[in-house]
């Protein structure tokens, strides 16, 4: 067994009395004392996450655009201006999800951010697909990444960023990111996140990360662990790789149909033929949100019974700190009708009525489903 890897902020976590766990081969903070309090801070004010375990790649070369147009299900042709970002699945030829990722258009090529646990296989897959093309894939492990999230996140972050960057940072549109300072300096700031709140994801040189982290603490941005990150993303109805989708699941069954660019019809991305065949024969399952407003907690792996229709499964479930009851993401038979069908979750052998709702459950700190 190899020891878990550590991020450039590991000593900062220890100094803040974090509880450290092994996450995808990395020693990461699960909380700093109270997961519930950390969740509430992000919904009400501003918190920050060390996401340096995620992997940043820069893709350049004359064939970079055509390479990405074939590699992922969404279409980088849609990136209409420098800094624009898109979310996509990267699929197997069988139309299953290798990973979900974000791609930014930059003046030098493309920046891609992939998940920590899948980074090695992602890079190997990309290198294999790039053979014979003028494409360079630069793995940027010298960068750290800090996500600052919450209604006051951008305002507080700007207090400790370079003063001359403030206007540009505040002008960033949602799902837009760009380099700041000289490209070789390594700073890249994006208005993206994984919590359902506004905020920034800031990539910066590893050696500068502890100083910046401590500066954020000094202006009232609280360190937040992976525990709260999971409850926040679930309230926001956001997938987690390895739970809500993986290499056995089609994006059409994982609520990712909106990320597939079917037009133009002649763009032959990896997995397209398999997805077209799946659509033709009929998609078997769909993703839904579940709400349990009574006692009990919905958990990953629990069976979902749709009376007279069939069985599904909960892929992510938790107690929602914002709503004060349990919510879940589930995969159920596509014929399930939220208006008429009785849906029950198997809670420790007891079939318990649950309600299907449209996700997200929470946006900007407020309940959003009927």
Short mmCIF file of C-alpha atoms in Angstrom, two decimals:
data_model
loop_
_atom_site.label_atom_id
_atom_site.label_comp_id
_atom_site.label_asym_id
_atom_site.label_seq_id
_atom_site.Cartn_x
_atom_site.Cartn_y
_atom_site.Cartn_z
CA UNK A 1 0.00 0.00 0.00
CA UNK A 2 1.30 3.44 -0.90
CA UNK A 3 0.78 6.31 1.53
CA UNK A 4 -1.88 8.85 0.57
CA UNK A 5 -0.64 11.92 -1.27
CA UNK A 6 -0.84 15.35 0.33
CA UNK A 7 -1.74 18.71 -1.19
CA UNK A 8 0.31 21.90 -0.74
CA UNK A 9 -2.23 22.92 1.93
CA UNK A 10 -1.84 19.82 4.12
CA UNK A 11 0.02 21.68 6.89
CA UNK A 12 -2.69 24.37 6.88
CA UNK A 13 -5.31 21.67 7.50
CA UNK A 14 -3.32 20.20 10.39
CA UNK A 15 -2.88 23.66 11.92
CA UNK A 16 -6.67 24.14 11.75
CA UNK A 17 -7.26 20.83 13.58
CA UNK A 18 -8.84 19.15 10.57
CA UNK A 19 -9.92 15.54 10.72
CA UNK A 20 -7.93 13.97 7.87
CA UNK A 21 -9.20 11.02 5.82
CA UNK A 22 -7.99 9.12 2.76
CA UNK A 23 -9.98 10.38 -0.24
CA UNK A 24 -9.13 8.96 -3.68
CA UNK A 25 -5.57 8.34 -2.50
CA UNK A 26 -5.15 11.81 -0.97
CA UNK A 27 -5.01 12.87 2.69
CA UNK A 28 -7.84 15.40 2.80
CA UNK A 29 -9.85 17.24 5.51
CA UNK A 30 -13.32 15.78 6.07
CA UNK A 31 -14.17 18.58 8.54
CA UNK A 32 -12.56 21.07 10.92
CA UNK A 33 -14.82 20.34 13.89
CA UNK A 34 -18.42 20.55 12.63
CA UNK A 35 -19.55 19.45 9.19
CA UNK A 36 -23.00 20.95 9.84
CA UNK A 37 -21.59 24.35 10.78
CA UNK A 38 -19.31 24.34 7.74
CA UNK A 39 -22.27 23.57 5.46
CA UNK A 40 -24.23 26.48 6.94
CA UNK A 41 -21.28 28.89 6.56
CA UNK A 42 -21.15 28.25 2.79
CA UNK A 43 -24.90 28.75 2.44
CA UNK A 44 -24.86 31.98 4.47
CA UNK A 45 -21.43 33.59 4.03
CA UNK A 46 -18.17 32.27 2.52
CA UNK A 47 -16.14 29.10 2.88
CA UNK A 48 -13.16 27.61 1.07
CA UNK A 49 -12.22 24.11 0.00
CA UNK A 50 -8.83 22.65 -0.81
CA UNK A 51 -9.45 20.95 -4.17
CA UNK A 52 -5.79 20.69 -5.10
CA UNK A 53 -6.20 16.93 -5.44
CA UNK A 54 -8.10 17.54 -8.68
CA UNK A 55 -5.92 17.55 -11.79
CA UNK A 56 -5.39 20.52 -14.11
CA UNK A 57 -4.39 19.85 -17.73
CA UNK A 58 -3.51 22.29 -20.50
CA UNK A 59 -4.19 21.02 -24.02
CA UNK A 60 -2.44 22.79 -26.87
CA UNK A 61 -1.38 22.19 -30.46
CA UNK A 62 -2.79 22.76 -33.95
CA UNK A 63 -5.22 19.84 -33.53
CA UNK A 64 -6.34 20.63 -29.96
CA UNK A 65 -9.85 21.71 -30.97
CA UNK A 66 -10.56 18.78 -33.29
CA UNK A 67 -9.07 16.41 -30.67
CA UNK A 68 -11.45 17.66 -27.97
CA UNK A 69 -14.41 17.65 -30.36
CA UNK A 70 -13.85 13.92 -30.78
CA UNK A 71 -12.87 13.18 -27.18
CA UNK A 72 -15.86 14.51 -25.21
CA UNK A 73 -19.62 14.44 -25.62
CA UNK A 74 -20.11 18.20 -25.38
CA UNK A 75 -18.70 20.34 -28.19
CA UNK A 76 -15.87 22.84 -27.58
CA UNK A 77 -17.06 24.62 -30.74
CA UNK A 78 -19.69 26.05 -28.38
CA UNK A 79 -16.99 27.98 -26.51
CA UNK A 80 -17.76 31.27 -28.24
CA UNK A 81 -15.24 33.49 -26.46
CA UNK A 82 -12.02 33.26 -24.53
CA UNK A 83 -12.64 32.22 -20.93
CA UNK A 84 -15.92 30.43 -21.62
CA UNK A 85 -16.24 27.01 -19.99
CA UNK A 86 -18.36 23.91 -20.54
CA UNK A 87 -19.12 20.76 -18.59
CA UNK A 88 -18.97 17.38 -20.29
CA UNK A 89 -18.66 13.67 -19.92
CA UNK A 90 -15.70 11.86 -21.46
CA UNK A 91 -17.06 8.53 -22.67
CA UNK A 92 -15.97 5.03 -23.55
CA UNK A 93 -16.76 3.71 -27.05
CA UNK A 94 -19.68 1.91 -25.32
CA UNK A 95 -21.13 5.26 -24.27
CA UNK A 96 -20.33 5.03 -20.54
CA UNK A 97 -18.75 7.76 -18.42
CA UNK A 98 -14.96 7.66 -17.98
CA UNK A 99 -15.12 10.98 -16.12
CA UNK A 100 -16.92 14.31 -15.99
CA UNK A 101 -14.81 17.40 -16.50
CA UNK A 102 -14.73 21.13 -17.21
CA UNK A 103 -13.03 22.65 -20.28
CA UNK A 104 -12.09 26.34 -20.53
CA UNK A 105 -11.14 28.08 -23.79
CA UNK A 106 -7.93 30.09 -23.31
CA UNK A 107 -5.83 32.19 -25.67
CA UNK A 108 -3.17 29.46 -25.69
CA UNK A 109 -5.49 26.44 -26.08
CA UNK A 110 -7.73 24.72 -23.55
CA UNK A 111 -7.61 24.19 -19.81
CA UNK A 112 -9.25 21.01 -18.52
CA UNK A 113 -9.97 20.05 -14.89
CA UNK A 114 -10.57 16.36 -14.12
CA UNK A 115 -11.39 14.44 -10.95
CA UNK A 116 -8.74 13.31 -8.48
CA UNK A 117 -9.59 9.61 -8.41
CA UNK A 118 -9.73 9.29 -12.19
CA UNK A 119 -6.82 11.55 -13.16
CA UNK A 120 -4.31 8.82 -14.03
CA UNK A 121 -6.73 6.83 -16.20
CA UNK A 122 -8.03 10.06 -17.78
CA UNK A 123 -4.54 11.15 -18.80
CA UNK A 124 -3.69 7.70 -20.17
CA UNK A 125 -6.93 7.68 -22.19
CA UNK A 126 -6.30 11.17 -23.56
CA UNK A 127 -2.73 10.35 -24.55
CA UNK A 128 -3.93 7.23 -26.37
CA UNK A 129 -6.60 9.19 -28.28
CA UNK A 130 -4.12 11.96 -29.14
CA UNK A 131 -1.73 9.66 -31.01
CA UNK A 132 -1.06 10.86 -34.53
CA UNK A 133 -2.40 14.35 -33.84
CA UNK A 134 -0.62 17.65 -33.16
CA UNK A 135 -1.78 17.74 -29.56
CA UNK A 136 0.22 18.36 -26.39
CA UNK A 137 -1.24 17.45 -22.99
CA UNK A 138 0.50 19.28 -20.15
CA UNK A 139 -0.23 17.93 -16.65
CA UNK A 140 -0.09 20.90 -14.26
CA UNK A 141 0.60 19.18 -10.93
CA UNK A 142 2.60 22.23 -9.86
CA UNK A 143 -0.69 24.06 -9.36
CA UNK A 144 -2.89 24.09 -6.28
CA UNK A 145 -6.62 24.83 -6.40
CA UNK A 146 -8.84 26.57 -3.86
CA UNK A 147 -12.62 26.90 -4.24
CA UNK A 148 -14.17 29.90 -2.44
CA UNK A 149 -17.95 29.49 -2.28
CA UNK A 150 -20.94 31.30 -0.78
CA UNK A 151 -22.96 34.49 -1.17
CA UNK A 152 -20.03 36.61 0.10
CA UNK A 153 -17.28 34.53 -1.54
CA UNK A 154 -16.33 36.81 -4.43
CA UNK A 155 -16.41 39.97 -2.31
CA UNK A 156 -14.17 38.44 0.36
CA UNK A 157 -11.79 36.78 -2.10
CA UNK A 158 -11.25 40.12 -3.86
CA UNK A 159 -9.99 41.61 -0.60
CA UNK A 160 -6.88 39.44 -0.82
CA UNK A 161 -6.42 39.20 -4.60
CA UNK A 162 -4.32 41.75 -6.48
CA UNK A 163 -6.22 45.04 -6.47
CA UNK A 164 -5.82 45.43 -10.24
CA UNK A 165 -7.57 42.06 -10.76
CA UNK A 166 -10.70 42.95 -8.79
CA UNK A 167 -12.78 44.51 -11.56
CA UNK A 168 -12.05 41.65 -13.95
CA UNK A 169 -12.78 38.98 -11.33
CA UNK A 170 -16.11 40.62 -10.48
CA UNK A 171 -16.98 40.87 -14.18
CA UNK A 172 -16.53 37.14 -14.79
CA UNK A 173 -19.74 35.51 -15.93
CA UNK A 174 -20.88 32.22 -14.40
CA UNK A 175 -18.93 29.34 -15.98
CA UNK A 176 -16.14 31.56 -17.20
CA UNK A 177 -12.47 31.55 -16.19
CA UNK A 178 -9.19 33.04 -17.35
CA UNK A 179 -5.51 33.52 -16.50
CA UNK A 180 -4.57 36.45 -14.29
CA UNK A 181 -1.17 38.11 -14.39
CA UNK A 182 1.32 36.46 -16.73
CA UNK A 183 0.25 33.02 -17.93
CA UNK A 184 3.51 31.55 -16.71
CA UNK A 185 2.69 32.84 -13.20
CA UNK A 186 0.04 30.14 -13.02
CA UNK A 187 -2.96 32.06 -11.61
CA UNK A 188 -6.28 31.14 -13.22
CA UNK A 189 -9.58 32.25 -11.70
CA UNK A 190 -12.96 30.81 -12.69
CA UNK A 191 -16.50 31.60 -11.60
CA UNK A 192 -17.43 27.97 -11.14
CA UNK A 193 -18.09 25.68 -8.20
CA UNK A 194 -19.72 22.59 -6.76
CA UNK A 195 -22.06 23.91 -4.07
CA UNK A 196 -25.02 25.63 -5.71
CA UNK A 197 -23.66 28.96 -4.47
CA UNK A 198 -21.80 31.68 -6.33
CA UNK A 199 -18.05 31.73 -5.99
CA UNK A 200 -14.63 31.16 -7.51
CA UNK A 201 -12.28 28.28 -8.21
CA UNK A 202 -8.74 29.62 -8.07
CA UNK A 203 -5.76 27.75 -9.54
CA UNK A 204 -2.40 29.05 -8.40
CA UNK A 205 1.22 27.96 -7.93
CA UNK A 206 1.52 25.38 -5.15
CA UNK A 207 4.15 27.36 -3.29
CA UNK A 208 1.84 30.38 -3.07
CA UNK A 209 -1.21 28.44 -1.89
CA UNK A 210 -0.59 28.42 1.92
CA UNK A 211 -0.07 32.18 2.03
CA UNK A 212 -3.22 32.78 -0.02
CA UNK A 213 -5.21 30.31 2.14
CA UNK A 214 -4.16 32.11 5.31
CA UNK A 215 -4.98 35.47 3.74
CA UNK A 216 -8.49 34.23 3.01
CA UNK A 217 -8.82 33.09 6.64
CA UNK A 218 -7.81 36.60 7.73
CA UNK A 219 -10.78 38.16 5.90
CA UNK A 220 -13.31 35.71 7.30
CA UNK A 221 -13.38 32.87 4.77
CA UNK A 222 -13.77 29.63 6.73
CA UNK A 223 -12.01 26.36 5.83
CA UNK A 224 -14.57 23.75 4.78
CA UNK A 225 -14.02 19.99 4.59
CA UNK A 226 -15.08 17.35 2.09
CA UNK A 227 -18.03 16.31 4.27
CA UNK A 228 -19.83 19.61 3.81
CA UNK A 229 -18.75 19.69 0.17
CA UNK A 230 -20.72 16.49 -0.37
CA UNK A 231 -23.92 17.68 1.36
CA UNK A 232 -23.70 21.02 -0.47
CA UNK A 233 -23.30 19.43 -3.92
CA UNK A 234 -26.11 16.95 -3.23
CA UNK A 235 -28.49 19.76 -2.23
CA UNK A 236 -27.49 21.41 -5.52
CA UNK A 237 -28.35 18.19 -7.42
CA UNK A 238 -24.80 17.77 -8.74
CA UNK A 239 -23.40 14.36 -9.70
CA UNK A 240 -20.41 12.79 -7.98
CA UNK A 241 -18.25 10.56 -10.15
CA UNK A 242 -18.10 6.97 -8.93
CA UNK A 243 -21.51 7.31 -7.30
CA UNK A 244 -24.03 8.88 -9.69
CA UNK A 245 -22.15 7.78 -12.81
CA UNK A 246 -19.12 5.73 -13.80
CA UNK A 247 -17.88 3.44 -16.57
CA UNK A 248 -20.99 1.25 -16.26
CA UNK A 249 -23.49 4.11 -16.65
CA UNK A 250 -24.58 6.06 -19.72
CA UNK A 251 -24.87 9.85 -19.42
CA UNK A 252 -28.45 9.45 -20.65
CA UNK A 253 -29.22 7.53 -17.44
CA UNK A 254 -27.24 9.85 -15.18
CA UNK A 255 -28.98 13.17 -15.78
CA UNK A 256 -26.25 14.27 -18.20
CA UNK A 257 -28.26 14.29 -21.41
CA UNK A 258 -28.03 18.10 -21.50
CA UNK A 259 -24.23 17.85 -21.78
CA UNK A 260 -24.35 15.91 -25.06
CA UNK A 261 -24.04 18.06 -28.19
CA UNK A 262 -25.87 16.07 -30.88
CA UNK A 263 -25.43 18.78 -33.51
CA UNK A 264 -23.69 18.91 -35.87
CA UNK A 265 -24.66 15.36 -36.76
CA UNK A 266 -21.30 14.64 -38.40
CA UNK A 267 -19.26 15.23 -35.21
CA UNK A 268 -18.27 11.66 -34.40
CA UNK A 269 -17.29 11.90 -30.72
CA UNK A 270 -16.26 8.78 -28.82
CA UNK A 271 -19.39 6.97 -27.61
CA UNK A 272 -21.78 8.68 -30.01
CA UNK A 273 -22.82 5.54 -31.89
CA UNK A 274 -23.53 3.71 -28.64
CA UNK A 275 -25.65 6.60 -27.32
CA UNK A 276 -27.60 6.81 -30.56
CA UNK A 277 -28.27 3.07 -30.34
CA UNK A 278 -29.40 3.45 -26.72
CA UNK A 279 -31.79 6.24 -27.69
CA UNK A 280 -33.10 4.17 -30.58
CA UNK A 281 -33.84 1.08 -28.50
CA UNK A 282 -35.08 3.10 -25.53
CA UNK A 283 -33.21 4.43 -22.51
CA UNK A 284 -33.97 2.13 -19.57
CA UNK A 285 -33.43 4.44 -16.60
CA UNK A 286 -33.49 8.12 -15.75
CA UNK A 287 -32.15 10.25 -12.92
CA UNK A 288 -34.55 11.87 -10.43
CA UNK A 289 -34.45 13.67 -7.13
CA UNK A 290 -36.08 12.07 -4.09
CA UNK A 291 -37.34 13.76 -0.93
CA UNK A 292 -38.15 12.06 2.39
CA UNK A 293 -39.89 14.63 4.54
CA UNK A 294 -40.50 12.26 7.46
CA UNK A 295 -38.02 10.43 9.66
CA UNK A 296 -35.12 8.47 8.21
CA UNK A 297 -32.17 9.11 5.94
CA UNK A 298 -31.85 8.15 2.29
CA UNK A 299 -28.49 6.54 1.53
CA UNK A 300 -26.56 5.40 -1.50
CA UNK A 301 -27.37 1.81 -2.49
CA UNK A 302 -30.90 1.71 -1.09
CA UNK A 303 -33.43 0.11 -3.44
CA UNK A 304 -36.22 2.30 -4.82
CA UNK A 305 -39.51 0.52 -5.58
CA UNK A 306 -41.81 2.09 -8.15
CA UNK A 307 -45.08 0.25 -7.68
CA UNK A 308 -46.14 -1.53 -10.87
CA UNK A 309 -43.12 -0.21 -12.79
CA UNK A 310 -39.93 -1.70 -11.38
CA UNK A 311 -36.90 -1.05 -9.21
CA UNK A 312 -34.31 1.68 -9.11
CA UNK A 313 -31.48 2.61 -6.78
CA UNK A 314 -30.31 5.61 -4.78
CA UNK A 315 -26.92 6.77 -6.07
CA UNK A 316 -26.36 9.60 -3.54
CA UNK A 317 -28.34 10.35 -0.40
CA UNK A 318 -27.98 12.40 2.77
CA UNK A 319 -29.68 14.49 5.42
CA UNK A 320 -30.01 18.02 4.04
CA UNK A 321 -28.77 20.56 6.60
CA UNK A 322 -30.61 23.35 4.77
CA UNK A 323 -33.96 21.59 4.41
CA UNK A 324 -33.80 19.61 7.69
CA UNK A 325 -34.86 16.36 6.02
CA UNK A 326 -33.37 13.76 3.71
CA UNK A 327 -32.80 14.12 -0.04
CA UNK A 328 -31.30 11.80 -2.63
CA UNK A 329 -30.35 11.35 -6.26
CA UNK A 330 -31.73 8.12 -7.71
CA UNK A 331 -31.82 6.16 -10.94
CA UNK A 332 -35.32 4.79 -11.61
CA UNK A 333 -37.08 3.10 -14.56
CA UNK A 334 -37.66 5.60 -17.33
CA UNK A 335 -41.42 4.86 -17.28
CA UNK A 336 -41.69 6.23 -13.72
CA UNK A 337 -44.29 9.01 -13.54
CA UNK A 338 -43.63 11.47 -10.73
CA UNK A 339 -47.28 12.62 -10.73
CA UNK A 340 -49.04 9.27 -10.45
CA UNK A 341 -46.63 6.53 -9.36
CA UNK A 342 -46.05 5.52 -5.76
CA UNK A 343 -42.33 5.50 -5.04
CA UNK A 344 -40.82 3.88 -1.97
CA UNK A 345 -37.28 3.59 -0.65
CA UNK A 346 -36.14 0.52 1.25
CA UNK A 347 -34.95 1.93 4.60
CA UNK A 348 -33.49 -0.99 6.55
CA UNK A 349 -36.11 -3.38 5.24
CA UNK A 350 -39.05 -0.98 5.54
CA UNK A 351 -40.55 0.41 2.35
CA UNK A 352 -41.03 4.12 3.01
CA UNK A 353 -42.89 6.56 0.78
CA UNK A 354 -40.71 9.18 -0.90
CA UNK A 355 -41.51 11.92 -3.35
CA UNK A 356 -39.92 12.57 -6.74
CA UNK A 357 -38.98 16.21 -7.28
CA UNK A 358 -37.10 18.14 -9.91
CA UNK A 359 -33.53 18.95 -8.89
CA UNK A 360 -31.81 20.98 -7.59
CA UNK A 361 -33.17 20.80 -4.07
CA UNK A 362 -31.46 24.03 -2.95
CA UNK A 363 -30.12 27.00 -4.89
CA UNK A 364 -28.59 30.12 -3.34
CA UNK A 365 -29.48 28.84 0.11
CA UNK A 366 -33.21 28.39 -0.61
CA UNK A 367 -35.50 25.43 -1.27
CA UNK A 368 -36.39 25.41 -4.98
CA UNK A 369 -38.62 22.36 -5.52
CA UNK A 370 -42.40 22.35 -5.18
#
